CSV table of C-alpha atoms in Angstrom, one decimal:
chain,number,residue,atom,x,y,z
A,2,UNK,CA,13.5,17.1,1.3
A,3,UNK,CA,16.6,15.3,0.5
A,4,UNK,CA,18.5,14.6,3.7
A,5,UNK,CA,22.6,15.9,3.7
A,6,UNK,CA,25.3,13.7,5.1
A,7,UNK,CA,28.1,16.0,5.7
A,8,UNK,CA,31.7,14.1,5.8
A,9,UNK,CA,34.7,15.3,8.0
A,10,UNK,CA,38.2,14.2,7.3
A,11,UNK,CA,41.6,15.6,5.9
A,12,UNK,CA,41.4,15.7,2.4
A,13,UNK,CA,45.0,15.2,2.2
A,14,UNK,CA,46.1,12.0,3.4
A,15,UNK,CA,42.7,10.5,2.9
A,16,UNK,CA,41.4,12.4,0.1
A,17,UNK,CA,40.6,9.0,-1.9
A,18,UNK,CA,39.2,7.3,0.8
A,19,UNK,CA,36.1,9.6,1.4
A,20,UNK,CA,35.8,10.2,-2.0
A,21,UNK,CA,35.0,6.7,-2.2
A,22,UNK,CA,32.4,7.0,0.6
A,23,UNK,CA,30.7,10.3,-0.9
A,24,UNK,CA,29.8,8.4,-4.1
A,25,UNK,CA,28.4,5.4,-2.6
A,26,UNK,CA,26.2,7.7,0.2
A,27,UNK,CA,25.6,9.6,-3.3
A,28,UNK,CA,23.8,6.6,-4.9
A,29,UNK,CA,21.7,5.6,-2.1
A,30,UNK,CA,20.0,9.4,-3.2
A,31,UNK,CA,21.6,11.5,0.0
A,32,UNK,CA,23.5,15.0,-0.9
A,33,UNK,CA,27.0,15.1,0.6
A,34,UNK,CA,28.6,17.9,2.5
A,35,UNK,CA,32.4,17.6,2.9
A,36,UNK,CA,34.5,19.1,5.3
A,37,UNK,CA,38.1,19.3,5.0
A,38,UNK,CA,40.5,19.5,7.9
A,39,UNK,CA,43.8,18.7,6.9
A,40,UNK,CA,46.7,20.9,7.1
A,41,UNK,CA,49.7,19.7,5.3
A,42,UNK,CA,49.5,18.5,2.0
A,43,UNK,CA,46.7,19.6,-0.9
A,44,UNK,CA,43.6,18.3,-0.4
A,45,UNK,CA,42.9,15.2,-3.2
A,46,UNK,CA,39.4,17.1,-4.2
A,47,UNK,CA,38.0,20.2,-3.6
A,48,UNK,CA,35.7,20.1,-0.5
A,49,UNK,CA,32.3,22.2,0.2
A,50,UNK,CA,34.1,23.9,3.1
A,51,UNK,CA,37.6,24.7,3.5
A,52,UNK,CA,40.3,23.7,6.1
A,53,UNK,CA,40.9,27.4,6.0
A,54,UNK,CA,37.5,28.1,6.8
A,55,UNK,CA,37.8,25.4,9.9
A,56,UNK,CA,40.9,26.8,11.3
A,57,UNK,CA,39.2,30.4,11.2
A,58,UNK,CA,36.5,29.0,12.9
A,59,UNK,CA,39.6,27.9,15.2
A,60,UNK,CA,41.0,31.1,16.2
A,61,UNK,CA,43.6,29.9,13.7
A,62,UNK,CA,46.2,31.0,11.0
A,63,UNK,CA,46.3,27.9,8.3
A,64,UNK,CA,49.6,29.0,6.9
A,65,UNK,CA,51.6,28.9,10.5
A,66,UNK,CA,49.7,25.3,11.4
A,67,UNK,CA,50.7,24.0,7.7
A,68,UNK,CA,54.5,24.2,8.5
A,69,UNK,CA,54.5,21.0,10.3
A,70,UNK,CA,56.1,22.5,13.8
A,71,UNK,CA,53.0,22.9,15.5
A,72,UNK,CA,51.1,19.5,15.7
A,73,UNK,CA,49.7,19.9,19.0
A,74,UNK,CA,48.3,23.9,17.6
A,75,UNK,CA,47.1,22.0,14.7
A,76,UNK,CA,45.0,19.8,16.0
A,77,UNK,CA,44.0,22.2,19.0
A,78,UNK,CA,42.7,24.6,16.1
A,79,UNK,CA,41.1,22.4,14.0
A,80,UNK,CA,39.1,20.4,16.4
A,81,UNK,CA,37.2,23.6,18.0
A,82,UNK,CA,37.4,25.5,14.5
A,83,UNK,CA,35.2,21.8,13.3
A,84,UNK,CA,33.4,21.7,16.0
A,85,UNK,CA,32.1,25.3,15.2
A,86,UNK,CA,31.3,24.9,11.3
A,87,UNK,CA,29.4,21.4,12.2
A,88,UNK,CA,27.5,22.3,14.8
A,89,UNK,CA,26.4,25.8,12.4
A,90,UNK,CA,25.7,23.5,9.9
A,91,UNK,CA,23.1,21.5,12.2
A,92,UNK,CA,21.9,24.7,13.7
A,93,UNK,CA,21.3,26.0,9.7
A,94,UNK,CA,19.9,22.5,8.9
A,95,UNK,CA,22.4,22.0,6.5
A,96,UNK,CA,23.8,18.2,8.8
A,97,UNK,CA,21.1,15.3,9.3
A,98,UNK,CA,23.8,12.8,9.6
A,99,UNK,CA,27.6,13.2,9.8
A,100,UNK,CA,30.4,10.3,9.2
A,101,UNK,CA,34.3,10.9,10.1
A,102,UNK,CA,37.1,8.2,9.2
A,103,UNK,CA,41.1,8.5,10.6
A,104,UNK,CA,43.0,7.2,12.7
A,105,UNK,CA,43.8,8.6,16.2
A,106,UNK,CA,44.7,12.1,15.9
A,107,UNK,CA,41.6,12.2,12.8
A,108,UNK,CA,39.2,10.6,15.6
A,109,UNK,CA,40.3,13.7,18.2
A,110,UNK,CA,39.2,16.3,16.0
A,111,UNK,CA,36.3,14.4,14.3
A,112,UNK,CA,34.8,13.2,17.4
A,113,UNK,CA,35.4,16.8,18.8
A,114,UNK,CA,32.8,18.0,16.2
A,115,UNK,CA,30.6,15.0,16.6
A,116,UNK,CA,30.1,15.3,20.3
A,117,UNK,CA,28.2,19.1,19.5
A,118,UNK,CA,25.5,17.5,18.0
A,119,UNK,CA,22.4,16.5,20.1
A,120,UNK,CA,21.5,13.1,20.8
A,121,UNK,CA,19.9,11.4,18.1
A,122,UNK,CA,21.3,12.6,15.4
A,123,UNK,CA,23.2,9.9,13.9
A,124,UNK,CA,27.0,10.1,14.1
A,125,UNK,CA,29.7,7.6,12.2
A,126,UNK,CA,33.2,7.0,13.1
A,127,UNK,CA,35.9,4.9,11.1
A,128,UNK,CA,38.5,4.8,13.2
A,129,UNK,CA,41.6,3.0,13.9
A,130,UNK,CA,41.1,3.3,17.6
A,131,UNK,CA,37.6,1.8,17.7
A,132,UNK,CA,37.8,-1.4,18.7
A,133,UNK,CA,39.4,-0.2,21.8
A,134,UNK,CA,38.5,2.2,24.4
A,135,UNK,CA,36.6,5.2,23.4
A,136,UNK,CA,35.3,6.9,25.9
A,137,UNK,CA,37.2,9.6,25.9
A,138,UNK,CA,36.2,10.2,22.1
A,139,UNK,CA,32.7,9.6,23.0
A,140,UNK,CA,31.9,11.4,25.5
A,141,UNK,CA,28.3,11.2,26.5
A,142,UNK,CA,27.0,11.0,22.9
A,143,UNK,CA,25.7,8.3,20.4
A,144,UNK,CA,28.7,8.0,18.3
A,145,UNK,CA,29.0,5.0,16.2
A,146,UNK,CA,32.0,3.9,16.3
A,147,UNK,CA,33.5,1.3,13.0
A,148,UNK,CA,36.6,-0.3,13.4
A,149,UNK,CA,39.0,0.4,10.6
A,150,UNK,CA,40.7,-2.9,10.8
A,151,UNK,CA,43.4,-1.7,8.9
A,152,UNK,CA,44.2,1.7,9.0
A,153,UNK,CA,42.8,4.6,6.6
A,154,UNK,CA,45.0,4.3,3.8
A,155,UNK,CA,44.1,3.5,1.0
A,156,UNK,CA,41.1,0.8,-0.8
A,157,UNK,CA,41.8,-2.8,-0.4
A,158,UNK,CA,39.5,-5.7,-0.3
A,159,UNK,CA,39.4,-4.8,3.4
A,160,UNK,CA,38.8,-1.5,3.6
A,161,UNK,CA,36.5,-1.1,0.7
A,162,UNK,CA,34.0,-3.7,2.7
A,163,UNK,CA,34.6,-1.5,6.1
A,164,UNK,CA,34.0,2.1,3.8
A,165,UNK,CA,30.8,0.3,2.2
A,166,UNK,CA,29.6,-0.9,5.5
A,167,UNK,CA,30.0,2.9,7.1
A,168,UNK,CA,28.2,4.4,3.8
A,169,UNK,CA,25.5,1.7,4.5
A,170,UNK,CA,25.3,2.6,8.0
A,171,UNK,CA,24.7,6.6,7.8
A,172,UNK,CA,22.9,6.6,5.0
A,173,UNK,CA,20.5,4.3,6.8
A,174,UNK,CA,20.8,5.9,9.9
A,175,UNK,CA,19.8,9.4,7.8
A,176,UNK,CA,17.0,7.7,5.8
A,177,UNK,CA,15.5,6.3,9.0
A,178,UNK,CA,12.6,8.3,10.3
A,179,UNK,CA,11.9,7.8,13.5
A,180,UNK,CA,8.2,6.7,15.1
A,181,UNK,CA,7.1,9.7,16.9
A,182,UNK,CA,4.9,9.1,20.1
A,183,UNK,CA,1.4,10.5,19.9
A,184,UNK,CA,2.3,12.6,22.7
A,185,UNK,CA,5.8,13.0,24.3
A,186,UNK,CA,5.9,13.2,27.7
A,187,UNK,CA,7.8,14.9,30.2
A,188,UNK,CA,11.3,13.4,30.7
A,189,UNK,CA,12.1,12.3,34.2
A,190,UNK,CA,15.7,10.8,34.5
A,191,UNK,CA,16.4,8.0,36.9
A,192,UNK,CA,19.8,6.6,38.2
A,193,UNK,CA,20.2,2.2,38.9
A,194,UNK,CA,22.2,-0.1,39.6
A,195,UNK,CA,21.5,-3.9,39.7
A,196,UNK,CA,21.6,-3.5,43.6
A,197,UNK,CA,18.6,-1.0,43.2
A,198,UNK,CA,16.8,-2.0,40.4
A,199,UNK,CA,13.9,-3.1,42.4
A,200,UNK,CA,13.6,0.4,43.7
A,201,UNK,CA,13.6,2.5,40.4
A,202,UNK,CA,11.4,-0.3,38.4
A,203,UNK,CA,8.8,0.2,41.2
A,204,UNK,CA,9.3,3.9,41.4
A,205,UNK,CA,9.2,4.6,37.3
A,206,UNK,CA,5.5,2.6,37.4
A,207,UNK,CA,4.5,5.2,39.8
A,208,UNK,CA,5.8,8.2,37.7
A,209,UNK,CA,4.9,6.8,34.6
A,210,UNK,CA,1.2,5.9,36.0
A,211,UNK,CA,1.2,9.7,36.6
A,212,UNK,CA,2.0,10.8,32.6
A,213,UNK,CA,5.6,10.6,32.4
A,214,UNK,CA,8.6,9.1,30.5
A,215,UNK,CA,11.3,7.6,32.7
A,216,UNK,CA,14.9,7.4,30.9
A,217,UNK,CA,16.8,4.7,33.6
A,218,UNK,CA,20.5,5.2,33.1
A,219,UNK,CA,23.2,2.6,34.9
A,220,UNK,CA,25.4,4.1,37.4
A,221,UNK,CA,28.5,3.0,35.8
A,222,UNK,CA,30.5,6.3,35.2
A,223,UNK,CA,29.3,6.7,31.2
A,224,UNK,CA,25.7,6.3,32.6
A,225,UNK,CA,25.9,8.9,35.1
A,226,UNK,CA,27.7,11.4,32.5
A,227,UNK,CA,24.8,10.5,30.0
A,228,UNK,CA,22.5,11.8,32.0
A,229,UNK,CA,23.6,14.9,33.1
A,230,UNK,CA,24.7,16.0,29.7
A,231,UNK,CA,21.0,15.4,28.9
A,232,UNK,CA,19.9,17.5,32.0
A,233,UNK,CA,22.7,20.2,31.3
A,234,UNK,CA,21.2,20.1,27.5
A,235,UNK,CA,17.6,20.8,28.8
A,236,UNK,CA,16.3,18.1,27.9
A,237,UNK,CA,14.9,16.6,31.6
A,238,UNK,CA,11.6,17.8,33.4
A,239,UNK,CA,13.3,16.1,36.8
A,240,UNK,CA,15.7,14.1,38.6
A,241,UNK,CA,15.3,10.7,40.5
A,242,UNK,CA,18.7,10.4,41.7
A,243,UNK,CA,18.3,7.2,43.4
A,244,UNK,CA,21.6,5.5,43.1
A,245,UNK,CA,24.5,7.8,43.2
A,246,UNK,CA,26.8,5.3,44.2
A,247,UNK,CA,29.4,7.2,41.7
A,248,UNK,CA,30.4,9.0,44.1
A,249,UNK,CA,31.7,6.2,46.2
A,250,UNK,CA,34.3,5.4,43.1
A,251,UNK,CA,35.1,8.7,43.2
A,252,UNK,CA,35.9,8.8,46.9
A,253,UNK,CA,37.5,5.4,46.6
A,254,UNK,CA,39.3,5.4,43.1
A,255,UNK,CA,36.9,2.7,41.7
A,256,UNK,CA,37.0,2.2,38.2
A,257,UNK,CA,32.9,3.7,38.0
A,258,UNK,CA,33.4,7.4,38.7
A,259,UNK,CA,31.7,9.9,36.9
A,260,UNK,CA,33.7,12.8,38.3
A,261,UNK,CA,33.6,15.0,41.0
A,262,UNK,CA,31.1,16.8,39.9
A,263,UNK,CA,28.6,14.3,40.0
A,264,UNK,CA,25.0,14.9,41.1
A,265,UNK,CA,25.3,19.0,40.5
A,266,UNK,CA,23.9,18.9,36.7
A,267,UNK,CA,20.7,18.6,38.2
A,268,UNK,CA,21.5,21.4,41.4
A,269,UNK,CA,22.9,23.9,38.5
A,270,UNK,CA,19.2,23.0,36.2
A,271,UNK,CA,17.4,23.8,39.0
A,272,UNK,CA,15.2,21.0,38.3
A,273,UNK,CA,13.0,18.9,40.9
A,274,UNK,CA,15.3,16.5,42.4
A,275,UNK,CA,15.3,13.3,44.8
A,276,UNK,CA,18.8,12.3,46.4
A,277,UNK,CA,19.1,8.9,47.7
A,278,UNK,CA,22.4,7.7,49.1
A,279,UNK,CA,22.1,4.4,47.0
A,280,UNK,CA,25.0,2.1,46.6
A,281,UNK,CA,27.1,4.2,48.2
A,282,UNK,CA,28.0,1.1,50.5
A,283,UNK,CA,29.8,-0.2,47.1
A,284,UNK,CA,32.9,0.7,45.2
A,285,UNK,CA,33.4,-1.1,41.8
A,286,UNK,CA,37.0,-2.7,40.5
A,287,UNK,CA,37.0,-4.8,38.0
A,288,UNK,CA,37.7,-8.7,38.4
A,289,UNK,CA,39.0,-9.4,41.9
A,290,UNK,CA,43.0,-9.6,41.2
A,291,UNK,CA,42.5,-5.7,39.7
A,292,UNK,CA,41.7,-4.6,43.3
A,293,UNK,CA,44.7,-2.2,44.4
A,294,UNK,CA,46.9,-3.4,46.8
A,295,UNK,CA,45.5,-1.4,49.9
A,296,UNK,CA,41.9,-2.8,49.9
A,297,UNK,CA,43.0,-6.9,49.5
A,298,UNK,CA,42.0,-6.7,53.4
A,299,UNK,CA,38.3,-5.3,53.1
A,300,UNK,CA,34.8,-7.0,52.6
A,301,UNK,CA,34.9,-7.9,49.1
A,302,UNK,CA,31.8,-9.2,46.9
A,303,UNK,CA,32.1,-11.0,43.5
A,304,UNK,CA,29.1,-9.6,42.0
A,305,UNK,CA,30.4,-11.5,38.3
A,306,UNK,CA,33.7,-12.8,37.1
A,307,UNK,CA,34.3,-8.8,35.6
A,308,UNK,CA,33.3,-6.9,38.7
A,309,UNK,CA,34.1,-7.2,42.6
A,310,UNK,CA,32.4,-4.3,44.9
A,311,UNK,CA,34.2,-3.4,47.9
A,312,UNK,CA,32.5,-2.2,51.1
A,313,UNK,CA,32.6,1.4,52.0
A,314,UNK,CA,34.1,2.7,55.9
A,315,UNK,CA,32.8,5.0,58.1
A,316,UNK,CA,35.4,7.6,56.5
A,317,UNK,CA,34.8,6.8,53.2
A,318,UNK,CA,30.9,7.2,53.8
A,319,UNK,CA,31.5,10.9,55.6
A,320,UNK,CA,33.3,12.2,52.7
A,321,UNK,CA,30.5,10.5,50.3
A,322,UNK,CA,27.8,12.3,52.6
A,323,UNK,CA,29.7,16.0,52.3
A,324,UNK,CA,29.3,15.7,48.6
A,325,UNK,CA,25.5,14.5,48.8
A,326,UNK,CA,24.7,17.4,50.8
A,327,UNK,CA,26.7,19.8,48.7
A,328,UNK,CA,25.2,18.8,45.5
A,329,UNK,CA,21.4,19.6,47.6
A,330,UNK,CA,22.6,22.8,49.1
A,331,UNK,CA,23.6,24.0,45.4
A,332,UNK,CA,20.1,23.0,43.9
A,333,UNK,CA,18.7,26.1,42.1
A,334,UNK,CA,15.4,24.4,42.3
A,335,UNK,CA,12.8,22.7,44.8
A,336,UNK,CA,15.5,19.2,46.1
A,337,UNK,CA,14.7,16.6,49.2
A,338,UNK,CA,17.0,14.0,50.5
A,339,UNK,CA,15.6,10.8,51.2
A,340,UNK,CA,17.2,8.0,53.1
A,341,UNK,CA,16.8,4.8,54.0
A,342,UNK,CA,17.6,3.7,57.1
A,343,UNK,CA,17.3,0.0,56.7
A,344,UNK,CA,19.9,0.0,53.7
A,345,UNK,CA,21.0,1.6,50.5
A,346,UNK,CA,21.6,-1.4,48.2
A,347,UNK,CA,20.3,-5.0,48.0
A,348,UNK,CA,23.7,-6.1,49.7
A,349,UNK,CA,23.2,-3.8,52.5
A,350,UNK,CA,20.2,-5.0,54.1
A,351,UNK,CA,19.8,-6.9,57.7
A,352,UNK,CA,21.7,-10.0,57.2
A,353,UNK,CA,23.1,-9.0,54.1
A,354,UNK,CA,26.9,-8.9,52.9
A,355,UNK,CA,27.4,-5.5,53.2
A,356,UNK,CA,24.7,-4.9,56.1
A,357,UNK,CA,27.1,-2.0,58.2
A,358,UNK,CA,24.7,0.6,60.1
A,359,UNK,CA,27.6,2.3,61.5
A,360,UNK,CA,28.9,2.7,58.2
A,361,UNK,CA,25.7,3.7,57.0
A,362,UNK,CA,25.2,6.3,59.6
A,363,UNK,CA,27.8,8.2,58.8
A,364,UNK,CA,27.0,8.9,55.5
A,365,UNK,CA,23.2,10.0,56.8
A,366,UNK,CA,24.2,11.9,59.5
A,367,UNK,CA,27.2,13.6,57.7
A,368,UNK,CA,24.3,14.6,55.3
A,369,UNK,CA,22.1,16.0,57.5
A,370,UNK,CA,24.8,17.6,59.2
A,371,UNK,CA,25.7,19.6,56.3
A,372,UNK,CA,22.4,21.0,55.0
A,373,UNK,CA,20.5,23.9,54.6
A,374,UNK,CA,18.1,24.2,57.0
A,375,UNK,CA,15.3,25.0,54.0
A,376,UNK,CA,16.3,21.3,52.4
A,377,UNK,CA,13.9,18.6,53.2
A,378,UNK,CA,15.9,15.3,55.3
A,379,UNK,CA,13.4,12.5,55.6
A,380,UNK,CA,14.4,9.2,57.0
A,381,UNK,CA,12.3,6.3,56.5
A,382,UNK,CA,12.6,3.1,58.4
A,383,UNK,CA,12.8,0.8,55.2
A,384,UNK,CA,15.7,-1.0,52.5
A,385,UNK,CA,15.8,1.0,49.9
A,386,UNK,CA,14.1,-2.0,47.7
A,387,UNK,CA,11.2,-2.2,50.4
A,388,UNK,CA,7.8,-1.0,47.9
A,389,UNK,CA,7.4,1.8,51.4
A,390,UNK,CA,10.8,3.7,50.1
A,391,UNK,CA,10.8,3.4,46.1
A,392,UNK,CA,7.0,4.5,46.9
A,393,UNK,CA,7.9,7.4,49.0
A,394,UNK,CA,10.7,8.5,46.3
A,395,UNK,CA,8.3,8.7,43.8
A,396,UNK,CA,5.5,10.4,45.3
A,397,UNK,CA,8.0,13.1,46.7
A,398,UNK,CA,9.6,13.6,43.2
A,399,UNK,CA,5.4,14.2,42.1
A,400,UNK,CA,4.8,16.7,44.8
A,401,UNK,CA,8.0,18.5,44.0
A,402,UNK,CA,7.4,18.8,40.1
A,403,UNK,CA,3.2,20.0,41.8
A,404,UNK,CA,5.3,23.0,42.9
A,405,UNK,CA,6.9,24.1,39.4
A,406,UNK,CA,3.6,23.5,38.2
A,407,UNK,CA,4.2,21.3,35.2
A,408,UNK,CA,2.6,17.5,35.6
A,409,UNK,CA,2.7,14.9,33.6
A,410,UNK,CA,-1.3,14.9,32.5
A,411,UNK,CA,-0.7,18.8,31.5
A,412,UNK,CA,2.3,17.8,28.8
């Protein structure tokens, strides 16, 4: 079967420019697919699908977004009409690989499409914008992203090397097959941070001993998105949430926060789940003169040069707790809460930096406070690092995926 690499872009201002791609993708033996979203000016070649088609996919009249007064529309229209033609032509299995070039406004609506597509499948983005911050373009997928260096106009001896180097890339990336396992196992998804890494290495031996595949994802914001998009996308068998110190930057304003919603991808699944109040004695800033203002007078840890942790307050750790034990009463599926009453991080042990029961307390008994009676609250009298915890995480997480049925020697 030869493999299609379907190109997005508007055909107008950078007509040329993926022209240029398409032939080189074209000689390494790949078919092409080219969409065209552009609005103003005539496309430079005739593309496989329309921009009229991708603003009707939009909701969208072509001929009132071409008249130049409604940028905003414009791009509202085309990114969700793009989004719909790529992810039909995946769903047809007409997309194996897809590669977008533009600068910022091209990189909305491109990476709008590109985020549809499942994990995996590889994704290419020129961009003007890529050297910088692109989270918000990324979202929780695996989107390559190219610098442009210069921007997308026109080929020059710069361009034409960054345009060969992205035909190189997805036409790899598409030619690539990938080594299949003799027999996938269930996915169990994990959550670490370097102040519980001895925890979750322990506790994905255990799980993995018993037949399954442990995907470890850092708390650091992106991580924590990454993960529930993969639980959201039913991908995940069950949940070892052991580190959900996100929602401490989210209570805090710490630059780490994966949103408020947090922790509920996995409640709304109805998946087997494990809470653990870990790290939530932390909230991250970046190096120590970024810290605002108001927190210069708190406990402060340099963990590196690039990050400084901040210690949590009683306050902090009630409002932390209230959204522990909301994302547990929500669970649609068999959930226990486990905490550990000698410390939830590597720093907050006896003797440690952060070592603050009080603080600590709150958080647990805010928690147990707020539950269901029908959710399980078991304290255990051990760091959350101790081998009697991370042991006791796992083998709970075993016995609540024993009650759905599914183990890992049945897969």
């Amino acid at each position: 079967m030869i493999r299609t690499v379907v190109l997005v872009g508007a055909l107008d201002t950078k007509g040329r420019e993926f022209a240029f791609v398409r032939d080189l993708i074209a000689q390494r033996g790949l078919q092409t697919l080219v969409v065209d979203f552009g609005v103003m000016g005539e496309p430079a070649f005739p593309p496989d699908i329309s921009r009229a088609e991708v603003a009707a996919a939009g909701n969208g009249d072509l001929s009132v977004l071409a008249d130049g007064h409604h940028k905003d529309e414009a791009m509202r229209v085309m990114a969700e009409g793009l989004a719909k033609v790529v992810r039909r032509l995946y769903d047809e299995g007409r997309l194996h690989g897809i590669l977008g070039m533009g600068g910022s406004g091209g990189t909305s609506i491109a990476t709008a499409a590109l985020r549809t597509l499942p994990v995996g499948v590889p994704k290419v983005m020129v961009s003007t914008v890529g050297g910088g911050d692109v989270s918000a373009y990324a979202g929780t997928k695996d989107i390559m992203f190219l610098p442009s260096v210069v921007d997308v106009a026109g080929i020059n001896r710069i361009s034409r090397a960054i345009y060969s180097n992205a035909a190189g890339a997805i036409s790899g990336m598409v030619s690539m097959e990938t080594p299949q396992a003799t027999e996938d196992a269930p996915l169990i998804v994990a959550s670490m941070f370097g102040n519980t890494t001895v925890a979750v290495d322990h506790a994905r031996s255990i799980l993995e001993a018993a037949g399954y595949e442990v995907l470890v994802f850092h708390a650091t914001g992106t991580g924590g998105r990454a993960m529930e998009g993969l639980i959201a996308d039913g991908y995940i068998t069950a949940s070892l949430d052991i580190t959900t110190t996100e929602l401490t930057d989210e209570v805090c304003g710490g630059v780490l926060s994966a949103g408020p919603e947090r922790c509920l991808a996995a409640a709304r699944a109805g998946i087997p789940t494990v809470l653990v109040p870990g790290c939530v004695d932390m909230a991250n800033f970046w190096s120590i003169d970024t810290v605002p203002e108001k927190y210069r007078n708190r406990k402060l840890y340099q963990w590196n040069p690039n990050v400084t942790l901040m210690r949590t307050n009683v306050e902090e750790n009630v409002r932390i707790g209230e959204l522990l034990a909301r994302a547990a009463n929500e669970s649609r599926g068999p959930v226990v809460v486990l905490i550990p009453l000698r410390g939830v991080s590597m720093l907050d042990s006896p003797d440690g930096d952060f070592w603050d029961p009080e603080a600590d307390r709150a958080c647990f008994e805010t928690i147990k406070r707020h539950l269901k009676p029908d959710v399980p609250y078991i304290e255990i009298d051990a760091n959350i690092n101790d081998p009697a915890f991370s042991s006791q995480v796992a083998q709970t997480l075993l016995d609540l995926i024993a009650q759905t049925g599914r183990t890992g020697q049945e897969a």
